[in-house]
Short mmCIF file of C-alpha atoms and ligand atoms in Angstrom, two decimals:
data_model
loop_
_atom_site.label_atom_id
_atom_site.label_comp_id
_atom_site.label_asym_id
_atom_site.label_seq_id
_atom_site.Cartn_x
_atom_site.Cartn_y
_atom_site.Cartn_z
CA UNK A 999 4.40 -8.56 23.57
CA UNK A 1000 2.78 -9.13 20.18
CA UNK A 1001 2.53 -11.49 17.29
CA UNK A 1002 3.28 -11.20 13.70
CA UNK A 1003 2.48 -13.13 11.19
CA UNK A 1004 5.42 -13.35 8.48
CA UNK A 1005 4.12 -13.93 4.91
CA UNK A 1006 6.81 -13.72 2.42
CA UNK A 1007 5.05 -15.22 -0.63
CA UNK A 1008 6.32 -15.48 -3.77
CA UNK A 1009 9.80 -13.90 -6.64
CA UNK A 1010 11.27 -11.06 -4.48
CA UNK A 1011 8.51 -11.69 -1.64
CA UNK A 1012 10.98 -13.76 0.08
CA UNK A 1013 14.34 -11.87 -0.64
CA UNK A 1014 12.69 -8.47 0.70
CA UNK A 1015 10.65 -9.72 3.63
CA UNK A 1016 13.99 -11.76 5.56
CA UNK A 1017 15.93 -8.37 5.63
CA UNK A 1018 12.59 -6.52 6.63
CA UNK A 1019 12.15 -9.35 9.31
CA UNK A 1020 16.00 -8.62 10.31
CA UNK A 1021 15.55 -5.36 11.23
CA UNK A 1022 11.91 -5.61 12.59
CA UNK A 1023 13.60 -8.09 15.21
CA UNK A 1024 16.08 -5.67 15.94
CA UNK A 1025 13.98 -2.85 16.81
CA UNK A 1026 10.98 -5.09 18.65
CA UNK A 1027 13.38 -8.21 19.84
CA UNK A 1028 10.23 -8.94 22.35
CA UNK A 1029 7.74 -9.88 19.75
CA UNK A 1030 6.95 -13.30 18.25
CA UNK A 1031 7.00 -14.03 14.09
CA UNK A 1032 5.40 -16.89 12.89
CA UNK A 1033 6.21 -17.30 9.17
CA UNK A 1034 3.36 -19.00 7.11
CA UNK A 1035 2.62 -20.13 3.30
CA UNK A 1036 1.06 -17.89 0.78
CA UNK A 1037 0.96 -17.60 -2.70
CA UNK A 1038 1.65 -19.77 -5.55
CA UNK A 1039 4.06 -21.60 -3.84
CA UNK A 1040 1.36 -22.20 -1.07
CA UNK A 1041 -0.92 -23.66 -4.08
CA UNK A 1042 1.88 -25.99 -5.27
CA UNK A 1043 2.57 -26.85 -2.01
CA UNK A 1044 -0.92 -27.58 -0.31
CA UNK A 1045 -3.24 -26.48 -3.25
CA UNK A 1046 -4.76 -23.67 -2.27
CA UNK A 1047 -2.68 -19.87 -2.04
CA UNK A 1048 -4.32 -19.38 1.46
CA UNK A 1049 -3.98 -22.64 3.58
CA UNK A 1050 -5.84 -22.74 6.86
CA UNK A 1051 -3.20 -22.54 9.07
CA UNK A 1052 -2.50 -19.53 7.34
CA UNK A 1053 -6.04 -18.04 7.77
CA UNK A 1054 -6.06 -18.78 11.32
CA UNK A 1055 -2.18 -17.88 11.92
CA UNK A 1056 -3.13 -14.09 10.23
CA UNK A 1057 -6.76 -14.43 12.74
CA UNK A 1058 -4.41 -14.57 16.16
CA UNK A 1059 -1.78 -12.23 15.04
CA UNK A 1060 -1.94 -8.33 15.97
CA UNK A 1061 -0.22 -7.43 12.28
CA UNK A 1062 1.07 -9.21 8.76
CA UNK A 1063 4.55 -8.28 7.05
CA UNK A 1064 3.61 -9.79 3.65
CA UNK A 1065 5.79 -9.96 0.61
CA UNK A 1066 4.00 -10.31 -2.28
CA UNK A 1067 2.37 -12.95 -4.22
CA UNK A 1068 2.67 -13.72 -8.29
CA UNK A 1069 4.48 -15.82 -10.82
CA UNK A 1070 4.21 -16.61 -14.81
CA UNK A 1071 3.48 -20.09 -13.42
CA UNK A 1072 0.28 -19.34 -11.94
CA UNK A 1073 -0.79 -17.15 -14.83
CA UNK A 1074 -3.12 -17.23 -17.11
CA UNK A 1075 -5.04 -20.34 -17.29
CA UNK A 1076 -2.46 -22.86 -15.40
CA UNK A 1077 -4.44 -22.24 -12.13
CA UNK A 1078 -8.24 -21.96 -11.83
CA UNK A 1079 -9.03 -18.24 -11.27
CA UNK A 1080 -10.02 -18.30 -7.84
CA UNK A 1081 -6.78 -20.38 -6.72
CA UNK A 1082 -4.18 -17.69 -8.40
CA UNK A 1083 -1.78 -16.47 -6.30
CA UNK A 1084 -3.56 -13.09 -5.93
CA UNK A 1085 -6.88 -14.55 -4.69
CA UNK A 1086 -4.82 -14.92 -0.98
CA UNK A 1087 -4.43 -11.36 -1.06
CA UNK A 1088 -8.10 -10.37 -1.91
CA UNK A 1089 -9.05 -12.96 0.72
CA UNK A 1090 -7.25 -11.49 3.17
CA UNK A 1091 -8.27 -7.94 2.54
CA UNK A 1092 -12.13 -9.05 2.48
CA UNK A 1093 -11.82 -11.12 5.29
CA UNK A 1094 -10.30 -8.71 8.01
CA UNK A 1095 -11.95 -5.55 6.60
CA UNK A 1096 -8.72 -3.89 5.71
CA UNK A 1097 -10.77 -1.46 4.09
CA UNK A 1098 -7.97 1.54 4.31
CA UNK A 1099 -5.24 1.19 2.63
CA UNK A 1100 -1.88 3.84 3.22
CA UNK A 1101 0.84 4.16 0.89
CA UNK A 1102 3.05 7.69 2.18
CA UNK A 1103 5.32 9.09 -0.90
CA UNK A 1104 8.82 10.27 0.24
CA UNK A 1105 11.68 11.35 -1.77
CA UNK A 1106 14.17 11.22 0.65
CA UNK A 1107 17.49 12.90 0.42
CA UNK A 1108 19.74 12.12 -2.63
CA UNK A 1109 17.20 9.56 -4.71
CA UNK A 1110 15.57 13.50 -6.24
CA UNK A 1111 17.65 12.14 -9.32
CA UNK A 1112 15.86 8.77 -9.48
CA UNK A 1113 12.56 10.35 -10.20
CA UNK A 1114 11.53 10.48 -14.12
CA UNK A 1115 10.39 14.12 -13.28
CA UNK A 1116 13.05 17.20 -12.16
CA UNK A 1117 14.60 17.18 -9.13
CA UNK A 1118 13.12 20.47 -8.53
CA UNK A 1119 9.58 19.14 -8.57
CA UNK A 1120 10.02 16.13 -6.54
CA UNK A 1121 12.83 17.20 -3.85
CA UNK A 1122 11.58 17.12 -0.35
CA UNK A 1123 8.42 15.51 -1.83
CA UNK A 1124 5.80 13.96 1.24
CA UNK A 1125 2.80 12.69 0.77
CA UNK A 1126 0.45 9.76 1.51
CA UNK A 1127 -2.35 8.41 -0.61
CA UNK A 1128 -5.27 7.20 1.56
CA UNK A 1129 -7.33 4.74 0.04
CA UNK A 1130 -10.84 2.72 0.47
CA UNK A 1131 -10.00 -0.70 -0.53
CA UNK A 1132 -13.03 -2.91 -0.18
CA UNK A 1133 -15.80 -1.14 -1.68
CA UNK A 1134 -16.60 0.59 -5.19
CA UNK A 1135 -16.56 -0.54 -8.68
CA UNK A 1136 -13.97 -3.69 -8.00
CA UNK A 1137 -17.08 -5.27 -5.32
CA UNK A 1138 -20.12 -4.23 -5.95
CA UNK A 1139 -23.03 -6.19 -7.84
CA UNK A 1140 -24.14 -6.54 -10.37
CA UNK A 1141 -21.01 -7.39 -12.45
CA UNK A 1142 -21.99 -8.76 -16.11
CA UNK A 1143 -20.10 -9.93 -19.08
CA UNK A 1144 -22.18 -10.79 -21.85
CA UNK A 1145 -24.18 -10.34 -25.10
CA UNK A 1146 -27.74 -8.79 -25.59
CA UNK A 1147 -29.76 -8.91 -29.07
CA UNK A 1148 -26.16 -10.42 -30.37
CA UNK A 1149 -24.31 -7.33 -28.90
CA UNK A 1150 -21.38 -8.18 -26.86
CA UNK A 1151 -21.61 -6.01 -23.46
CA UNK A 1152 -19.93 -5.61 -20.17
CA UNK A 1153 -21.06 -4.39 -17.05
CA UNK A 1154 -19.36 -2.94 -13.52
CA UNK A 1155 -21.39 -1.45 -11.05
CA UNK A 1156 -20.28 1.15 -8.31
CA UNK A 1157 -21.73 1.53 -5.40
CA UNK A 1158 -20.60 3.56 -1.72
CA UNK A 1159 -22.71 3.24 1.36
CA UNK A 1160 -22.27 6.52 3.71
CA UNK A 1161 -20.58 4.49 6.96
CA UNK A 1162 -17.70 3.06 3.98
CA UNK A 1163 -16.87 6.70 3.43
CA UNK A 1164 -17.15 7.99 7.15
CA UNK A 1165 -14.91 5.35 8.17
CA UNK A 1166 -11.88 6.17 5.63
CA UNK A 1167 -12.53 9.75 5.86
CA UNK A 1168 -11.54 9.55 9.54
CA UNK A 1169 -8.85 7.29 8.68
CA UNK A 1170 -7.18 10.26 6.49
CA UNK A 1171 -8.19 13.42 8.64
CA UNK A 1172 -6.76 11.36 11.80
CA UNK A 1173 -3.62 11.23 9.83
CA UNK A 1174 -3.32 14.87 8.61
CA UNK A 1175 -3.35 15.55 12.38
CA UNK A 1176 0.15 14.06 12.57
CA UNK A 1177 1.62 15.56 9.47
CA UNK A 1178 0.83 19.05 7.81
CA UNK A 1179 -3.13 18.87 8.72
CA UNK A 1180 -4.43 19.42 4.52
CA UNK A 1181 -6.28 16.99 2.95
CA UNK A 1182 -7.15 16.94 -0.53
CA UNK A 1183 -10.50 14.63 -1.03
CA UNK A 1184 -10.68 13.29 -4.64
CA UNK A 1185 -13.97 12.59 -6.41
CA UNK A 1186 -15.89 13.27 -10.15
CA UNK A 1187 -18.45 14.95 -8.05
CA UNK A 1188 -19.39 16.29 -11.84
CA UNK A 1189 -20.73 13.29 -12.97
CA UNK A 1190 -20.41 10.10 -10.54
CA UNK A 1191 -23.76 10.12 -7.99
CA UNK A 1192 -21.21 8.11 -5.79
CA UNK A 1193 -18.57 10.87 -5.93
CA UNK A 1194 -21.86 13.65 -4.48
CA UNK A 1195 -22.30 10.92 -2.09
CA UNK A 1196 -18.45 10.86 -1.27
CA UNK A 1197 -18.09 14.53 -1.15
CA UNK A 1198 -21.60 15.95 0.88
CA UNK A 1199 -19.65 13.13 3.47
CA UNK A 1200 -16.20 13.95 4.05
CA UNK A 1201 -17.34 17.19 4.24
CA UNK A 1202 -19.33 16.24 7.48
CA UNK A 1203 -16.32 14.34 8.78
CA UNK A 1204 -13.97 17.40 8.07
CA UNK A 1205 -16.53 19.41 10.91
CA UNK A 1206 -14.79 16.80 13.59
CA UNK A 1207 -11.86 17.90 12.44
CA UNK A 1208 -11.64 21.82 12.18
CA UNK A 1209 -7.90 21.78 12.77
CA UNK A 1210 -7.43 20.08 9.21
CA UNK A 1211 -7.93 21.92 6.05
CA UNK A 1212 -9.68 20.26 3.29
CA UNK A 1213 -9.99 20.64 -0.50
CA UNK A 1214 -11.71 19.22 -3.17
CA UNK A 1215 -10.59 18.22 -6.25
CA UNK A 1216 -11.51 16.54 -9.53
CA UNK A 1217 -9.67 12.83 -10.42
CA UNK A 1218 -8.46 14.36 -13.92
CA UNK A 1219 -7.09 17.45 -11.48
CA UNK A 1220 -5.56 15.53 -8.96
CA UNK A 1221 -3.64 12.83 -11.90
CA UNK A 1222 -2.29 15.96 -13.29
CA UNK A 1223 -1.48 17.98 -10.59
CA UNK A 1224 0.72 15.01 -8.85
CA UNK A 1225 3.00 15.46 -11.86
CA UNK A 1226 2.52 19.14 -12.41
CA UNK A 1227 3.42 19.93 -8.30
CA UNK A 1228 3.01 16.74 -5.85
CA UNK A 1229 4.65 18.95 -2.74
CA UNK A 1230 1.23 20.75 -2.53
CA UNK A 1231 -0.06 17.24 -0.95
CA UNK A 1232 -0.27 16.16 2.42
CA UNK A 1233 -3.05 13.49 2.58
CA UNK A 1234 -4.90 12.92 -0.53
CA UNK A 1235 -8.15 10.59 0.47
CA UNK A 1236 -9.59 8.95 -2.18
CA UNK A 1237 -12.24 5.97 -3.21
CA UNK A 1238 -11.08 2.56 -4.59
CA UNK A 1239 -10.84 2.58 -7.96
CA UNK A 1240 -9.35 6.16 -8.20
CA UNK A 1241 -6.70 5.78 -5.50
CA UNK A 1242 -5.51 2.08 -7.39
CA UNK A 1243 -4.89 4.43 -10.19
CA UNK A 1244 -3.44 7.77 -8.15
CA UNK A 1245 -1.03 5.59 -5.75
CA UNK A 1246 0.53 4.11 -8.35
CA UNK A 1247 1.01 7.26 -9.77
CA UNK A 1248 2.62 8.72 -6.66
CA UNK A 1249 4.33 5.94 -6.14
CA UNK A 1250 6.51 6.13 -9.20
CA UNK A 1251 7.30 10.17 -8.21
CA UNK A 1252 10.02 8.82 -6.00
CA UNK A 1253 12.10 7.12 -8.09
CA UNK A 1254 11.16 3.89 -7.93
CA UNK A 1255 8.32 1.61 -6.79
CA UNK A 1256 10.74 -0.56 -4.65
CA UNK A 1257 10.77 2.55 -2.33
CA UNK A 1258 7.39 2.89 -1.60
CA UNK A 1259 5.54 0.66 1.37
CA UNK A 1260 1.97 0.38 2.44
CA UNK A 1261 -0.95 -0.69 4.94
CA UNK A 1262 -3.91 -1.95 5.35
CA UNK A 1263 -5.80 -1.46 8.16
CA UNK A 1264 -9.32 -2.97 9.37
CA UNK A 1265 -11.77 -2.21 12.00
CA UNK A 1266 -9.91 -4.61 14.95
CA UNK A 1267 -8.26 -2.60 17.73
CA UNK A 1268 -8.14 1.46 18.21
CA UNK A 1269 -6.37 4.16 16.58
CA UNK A 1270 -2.66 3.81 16.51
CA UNK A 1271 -3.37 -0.44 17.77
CA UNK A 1272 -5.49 -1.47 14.83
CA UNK A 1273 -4.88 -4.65 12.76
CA UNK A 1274 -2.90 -4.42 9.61
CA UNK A 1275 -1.28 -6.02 6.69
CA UNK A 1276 1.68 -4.13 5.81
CA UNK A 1277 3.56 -4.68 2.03
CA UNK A 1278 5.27 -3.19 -0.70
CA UNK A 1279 3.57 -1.92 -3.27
CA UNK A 1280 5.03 -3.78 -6.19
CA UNK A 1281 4.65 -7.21 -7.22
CA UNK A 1282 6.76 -10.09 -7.40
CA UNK A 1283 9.27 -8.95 -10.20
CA UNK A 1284 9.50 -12.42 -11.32
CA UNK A 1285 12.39 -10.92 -13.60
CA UNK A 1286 14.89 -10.19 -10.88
CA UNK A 1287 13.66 -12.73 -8.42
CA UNK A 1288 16.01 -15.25 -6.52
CA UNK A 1289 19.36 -12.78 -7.71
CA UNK A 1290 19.66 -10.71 -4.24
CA UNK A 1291 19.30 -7.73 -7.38
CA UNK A 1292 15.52 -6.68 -5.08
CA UNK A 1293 15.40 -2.96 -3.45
CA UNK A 1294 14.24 -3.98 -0.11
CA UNK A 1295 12.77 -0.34 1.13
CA UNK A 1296 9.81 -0.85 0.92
CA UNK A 1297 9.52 -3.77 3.00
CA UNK A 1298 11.40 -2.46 5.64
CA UNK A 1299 9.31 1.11 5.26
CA UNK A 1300 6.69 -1.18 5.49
CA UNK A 1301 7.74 -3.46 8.85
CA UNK A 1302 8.21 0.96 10.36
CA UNK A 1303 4.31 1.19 9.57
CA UNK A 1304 3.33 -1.67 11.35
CA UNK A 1305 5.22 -0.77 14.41
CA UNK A 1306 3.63 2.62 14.32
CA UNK A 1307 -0.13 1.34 13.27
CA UNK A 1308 -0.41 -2.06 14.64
CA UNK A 1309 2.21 -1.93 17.71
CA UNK A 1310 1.79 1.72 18.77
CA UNK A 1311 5.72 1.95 18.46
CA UNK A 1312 6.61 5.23 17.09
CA UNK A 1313 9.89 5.60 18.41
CA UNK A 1314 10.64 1.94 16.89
CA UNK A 1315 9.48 2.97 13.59
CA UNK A 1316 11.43 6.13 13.72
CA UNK A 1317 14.39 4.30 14.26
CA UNK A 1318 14.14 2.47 11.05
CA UNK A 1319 13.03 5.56 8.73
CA UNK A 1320 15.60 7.11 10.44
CA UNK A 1321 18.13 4.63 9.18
CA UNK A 1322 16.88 4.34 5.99
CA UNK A 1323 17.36 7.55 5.50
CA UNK A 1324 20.92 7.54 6.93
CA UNK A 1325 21.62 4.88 4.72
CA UNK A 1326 20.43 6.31 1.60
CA UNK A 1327 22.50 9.36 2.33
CA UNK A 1328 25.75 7.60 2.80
CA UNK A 1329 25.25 6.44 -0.64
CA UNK A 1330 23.70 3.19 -0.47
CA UNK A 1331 21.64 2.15 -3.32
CA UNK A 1332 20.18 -0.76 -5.03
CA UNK A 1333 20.35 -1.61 -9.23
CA UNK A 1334 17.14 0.05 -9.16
CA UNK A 1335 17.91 3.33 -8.15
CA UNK A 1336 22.01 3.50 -10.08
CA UNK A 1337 22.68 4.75 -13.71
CA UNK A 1338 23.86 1.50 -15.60
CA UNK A 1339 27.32 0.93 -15.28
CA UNK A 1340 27.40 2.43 -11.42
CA UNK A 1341 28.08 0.69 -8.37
CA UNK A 1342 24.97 -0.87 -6.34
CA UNK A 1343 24.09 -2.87 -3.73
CA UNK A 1344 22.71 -6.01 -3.12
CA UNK A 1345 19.24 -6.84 -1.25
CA UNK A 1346 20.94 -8.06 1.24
CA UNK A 1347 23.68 -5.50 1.62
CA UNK A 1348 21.27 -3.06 1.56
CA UNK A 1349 19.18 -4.30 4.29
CA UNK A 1350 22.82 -4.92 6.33
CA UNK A 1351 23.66 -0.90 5.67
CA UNK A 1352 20.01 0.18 7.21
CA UNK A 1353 20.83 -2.53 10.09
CA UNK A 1354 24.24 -0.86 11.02
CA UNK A 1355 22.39 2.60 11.27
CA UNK A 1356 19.82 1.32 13.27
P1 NAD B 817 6.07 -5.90 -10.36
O1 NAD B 817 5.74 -4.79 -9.41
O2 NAD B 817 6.35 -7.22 -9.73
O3 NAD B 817 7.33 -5.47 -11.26
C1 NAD B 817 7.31 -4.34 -12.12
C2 NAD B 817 8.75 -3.89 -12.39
O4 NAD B 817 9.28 -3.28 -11.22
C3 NAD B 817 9.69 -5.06 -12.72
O5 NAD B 817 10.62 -4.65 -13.70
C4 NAD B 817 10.39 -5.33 -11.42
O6 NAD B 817 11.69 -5.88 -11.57
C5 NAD B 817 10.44 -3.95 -10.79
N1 NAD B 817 10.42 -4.04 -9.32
C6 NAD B 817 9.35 -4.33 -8.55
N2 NAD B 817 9.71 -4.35 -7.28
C7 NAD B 817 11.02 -4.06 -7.23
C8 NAD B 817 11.97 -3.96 -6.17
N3 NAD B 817 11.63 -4.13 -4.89
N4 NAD B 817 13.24 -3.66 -6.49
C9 NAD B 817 13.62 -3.45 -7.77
N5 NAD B 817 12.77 -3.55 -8.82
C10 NAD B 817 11.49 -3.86 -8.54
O7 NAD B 817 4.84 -6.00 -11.36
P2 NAD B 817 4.53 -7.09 -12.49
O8 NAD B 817 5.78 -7.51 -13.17
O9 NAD B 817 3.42 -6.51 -13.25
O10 NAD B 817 3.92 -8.33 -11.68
C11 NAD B 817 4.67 -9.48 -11.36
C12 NAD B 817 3.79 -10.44 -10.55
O11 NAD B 817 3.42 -9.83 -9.30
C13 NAD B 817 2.47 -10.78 -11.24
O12 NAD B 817 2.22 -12.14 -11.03
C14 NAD B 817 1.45 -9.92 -10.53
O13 NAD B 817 0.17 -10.49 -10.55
C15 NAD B 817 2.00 -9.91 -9.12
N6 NAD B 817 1.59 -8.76 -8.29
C16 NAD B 817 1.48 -8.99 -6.96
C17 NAD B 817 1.18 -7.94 -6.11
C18 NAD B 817 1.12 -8.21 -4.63
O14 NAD B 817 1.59 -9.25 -4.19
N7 NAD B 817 0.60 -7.29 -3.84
C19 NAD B 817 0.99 -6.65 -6.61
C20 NAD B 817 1.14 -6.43 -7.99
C21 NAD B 817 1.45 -7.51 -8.82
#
């Protein structure tokens, strides 16, 4: 038996997370969620967007469903920087580790049209965008904003350490294994001494691994290629600040970012057992929030990772892609993914079409 920890958050957070909860109960009726406060409404509510008893709640669980966090009432200057909504997030990422983060691209069957490129390019499209989220240019020191000799400058610093690389490198060669064993490492190898650094490494890694093919390719390559032909993807395994840039990227290739889920994983547990947040990618969308109008895929792709990476329940999170995917081809869709004046569905009619296919 295991233990989630539920954070819904803030705007959609909520909407998207209860129908991703409903079927995650469903498939794993054993387990035990414990919802807790994060977020904005956690600051109006106890002042701070990461409470203590949601620290220690996240510290005893084996994996987080989050929602997301975010609001124009927390923007801005209404909330000291390091109490905004977001800072939970960046907490929680620093605090566990979660120093991989996984965000697998699918156009699934019938959406080809919802994709701003042809349905030729995208159709059958599968990929995942392996990450390193706690190191590079957003963490390291020095970081300065400032003014020398009256000139106002700015500086960010990047910086990899060999075991950071090692450690996500394994993370994506571990998962090529499972899918079409290619993966293409991105760097600027040309002119970033982190990027030789990155590269001389994974190639090291890719020795342990001599069943997966790897490639090498430039960031400028890689941005176009996704839109030029994404299908000739499998893993793509990238550093921070590139695959922030890249995933979104991807993301939008299948038609919409309410389709696309992700995880973070950190060092606790073993392969296939390991500790992980799991969320959508997008944000709040404070601009649909609280009108059941939310596409609530990604959340409940996202609940089918943590079964698979955090519960080491394949067969449960089968079941749910599975009836996603049923779903979708039967014809359900939300606002998101419809021409204007067609038919959709709501969050929560959605979620109730995936549960019946279950
Ligand atoms: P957003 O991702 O919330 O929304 C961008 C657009 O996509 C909006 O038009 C929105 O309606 C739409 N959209 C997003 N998710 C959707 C879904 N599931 N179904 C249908 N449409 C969807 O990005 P934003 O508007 O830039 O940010 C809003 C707030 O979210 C901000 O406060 C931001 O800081 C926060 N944010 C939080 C996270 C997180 O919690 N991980 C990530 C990004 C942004």
């Amino acid at each position: 038996m295991s233990t989630i920890a539920v954070l819904p958050g803030d705007g959609i957070g909520p909407e998207v997370t209860r129908v991703a909860l409903e079927i995650l109960r469903r498939v794993r009726p054993g387990d035990t969620y414990v919802e807790y406060p994060v977020g904005g409404g956690a600051y109006d509510r106890f002042g701070t967007p990461i409470p203590d008893q949601t620290k220690s709640g996240v510290g005893q669980s084996d994996a987080v469903l989050f929602g997301s966090v975010g609001g124009p009432q927390w923007d801005g200057d209404k909330v000291p920087r390091d109490l905004r909504p977001e800072a939970s997030l960046l907490f929680l990422r620093l605090h566990f580790e979660l120093f991989a983060n996984i965000r697998p691209v699918r156009v699934y069957p019938g959406l080809e049209e919802a994709s701003t490129l042809k349905p030729e390019v995208v159709s059958g499209l599968d990929l995942v965008v392996v990450r390193e989220l706690t190191g590079g240019a957003y963490f390291a020191q020095p970081k300065e904003f400032g003014e020398r000799d009256g000139v106002p400058y700015a500086l960010d610093t990047i910086l990899y350490h060999k075991p950071e690389i090692v450690r996500i490198a394994r993370v994506a060669f571990e998962m090529a294994r499972e899918r079409r064993k290619l993966v293409h490492s991105v760097d600027k190898q040309n002119t970033l001494e982190t990027s030789r650094l990155w590269r001389k490494t994974v190639v090291e890694v890719a020795a342990d691994y001599p069943d997966v093919t790897l490639q090498h390719v430039l960031v400028d390559n890689a941005s176009m290629q996704l839109v030029r032909n994404p299908r000739q993807f499998d893993v793509i395994l990238t550093e921070n600040m590139f695959g922030d840039i890249l995933s979104d990227e991807s993301a939008m290739l299948s038609g919409s970012i309410g389709n696309v889920p992700s995880a973070s994983l950190g060092r606790r547990g073993e392969p296939g057992r390991r500790f992980g947040l799991y969320e959508p990618i997008s944000g709040s969308a404070p601009d649909i929030a609280g009108q059941n109008l939310a596409n609530p895929t990604a959340a409940i792709l996202s609940a089918a990772m943590l079964c698979r990476l955090s519960l080491g329940d394949s067969a449960a999170a089968e079941r749910v892609e599975r009836a996603v995917e049923a779903a979708i081809a039967s014809g359900a869709r939300t606002r998101d993914l419809v021409r204007q004046s067609e038919a959709y569905l709501s969050t929560t009619a959605f979620g109730e079409a995936v549960a019946a296919r279950l």
